[in-house]
Amino acid sequence: MQTENFREMGNAVDLAHRIGASHVYFGRITNWGTFSPDQYAETAVFLPGHPDHAEFLAACRDPRLRDPIVCPSDLDEFIHGRA
């Protein structure tokens, strides 16, 4: 997840059902040296200091994300309310 796509998580689950997908995988964006530290901080919406972090947490409370087809990987703490 990143600033560019966190608002679409619930819709991604809906789409997965429509096309018959068996799983939807969500994960944090990783900086493999692609971003400068400042760029990564701007993109990593899951970091507590990010300006959109509260909106990200709200998006993670979408009940569609608790669907059995969702693989939350390293976003589990947010999707299941432990963050």
Short mmCIF file of C-alpha atoms in Angstrom, two decimals:
data_model
loop_
_atom_site.label_atom_id
_atom_site.label_comp_id
_atom_site.label_asym_id
_atom_site.label_seq_id
_atom_site.Cartn_x
_atom_site.Cartn_y
_atom_site.Cartn_z
CA MET A 1 0.00 0.00 0.00
CA GLN A 2 1.02 3.53 -0.68
CA THR A 3 -0.55 6.94 -1.06
CA GLU A 4 -1.47 6.16 -4.67
CA ASN A 5 -3.70 3.16 -3.97
CA PHE A 6 -4.80 2.70 -0.34
CA ARG A 7 -8.23 4.19 -1.03
CA GLU A 8 -9.01 1.38 -3.50
CA MET A 9 -8.49 -1.63 -1.22
CA GLY A 10 -12.19 -2.36 -0.68
CA ASN A 11 -12.95 -1.96 -4.36
CA ALA A 12 -10.09 -4.35 -5.16
CA VAL A 13 -11.84 -7.01 -3.08
CA ASP A 14 -15.09 -6.38 -4.97
CA LEU A 15 -13.24 -6.67 -8.28
CA ALA A 16 -11.60 -9.91 -7.18
CA HIS A 17 -15.01 -11.42 -6.51
CA ARG A 18 -16.38 -10.23 -9.85
CA ILE A 19 -13.56 -11.83 -11.82
CA GLY A 20 -13.43 -14.99 -9.72
CA ALA A 21 -10.03 -14.44 -8.11
CA SER A 22 -9.19 -16.71 -5.22
CA HIS A 23 -7.00 -14.20 -3.34
CA VAL A 24 -6.25 -10.50 -3.02
CA TYR A 25 -2.82 -9.65 -1.63
CA PHE A 26 -2.15 -6.36 0.13
CA GLY A 27 1.29 -5.32 1.30
CA ARG A 28 3.32 -2.30 2.27
CA ILE A 29 5.37 -0.59 -0.38
CA THR A 30 9.04 -1.39 0.13
CA ASN A 31 11.90 0.89 -0.70
CA TRP A 32 14.31 -1.25 -2.69
CA GLY A 33 16.42 1.84 -3.36
CA THR A 34 13.82 3.21 -5.75
CA PHE A 35 12.93 6.19 -3.57
CA SER A 36 14.97 8.73 -1.69
CA PRO A 37 14.23 8.70 2.05
CA ASP A 38 12.01 11.78 1.61
CA GLN A 39 10.12 10.25 -1.32
CA TYR A 40 9.54 7.06 0.65
CA ALA A 41 8.23 9.01 3.64
CA GLU A 42 5.77 10.77 1.31
CA THR A 43 4.62 7.45 -0.20
CA ALA A 44 4.51 5.20 2.89
CA VAL A 45 1.02 6.03 4.13
CA PHE A 46 1.22 3.30 6.80
CA LEU A 47 3.88 5.26 8.73
CA PRO A 48 2.34 7.05 11.73
CA GLY A 49 3.71 10.48 10.78
CA HIS A 50 2.26 10.44 7.26
CA PRO A 51 -0.34 13.19 6.63
CA ASP A 52 -2.88 10.62 5.32
CA HIS A 53 -2.23 8.01 8.01
CA ALA A 54 -5.59 8.52 9.75
CA GLU A 55 -7.40 8.12 6.42
CA PHE A 56 -5.35 4.98 5.75
CA LEU A 57 -6.39 3.54 9.14
CA ALA A 58 -10.03 4.31 8.31
CA ALA A 59 -9.66 2.56 4.93
CA CYS A 60 -8.25 -0.48 6.73
CA ARG A 61 -11.45 -0.73 8.78
CA ASP A 62 -13.47 -1.43 5.61
CA PRO A 63 -15.28 -4.72 6.37
CA ARG A 64 -14.53 -5.97 2.85
CA LEU A 65 -10.88 -6.33 3.91
CA ARG A 66 -11.85 -9.07 6.37
CA ASP A 67 -13.09 -11.25 3.51
CA PRO A 68 -11.44 -14.69 3.52
CA ILE A 69 -9.90 -14.05 0.09
CA VAL A 70 -7.82 -11.15 1.48
CA CYS A 71 -4.17 -11.86 2.26
CA PRO A 72 -3.15 -8.85 4.37
CA SER A 73 0.52 -9.87 4.75
CA ASP A 74 2.40 -7.06 6.51
CA LEU A 75 -0.77 -4.95 6.75
CA ASP A 76 -2.45 -7.45 9.09
CA GLU A 77 -1.98 -5.24 12.15
CA PHE A 78 -3.86 -2.42 10.42
CA ILE A 79 -6.63 -4.48 8.84
CA HIS A 80 -7.33 -6.44 12.01
CA GLY A 81 -7.13 -3.41 14.28
CA ARG A 82 -3.90 -4.00 16.16
CA ALA A 83 -2.18 -0.80 15.01
#
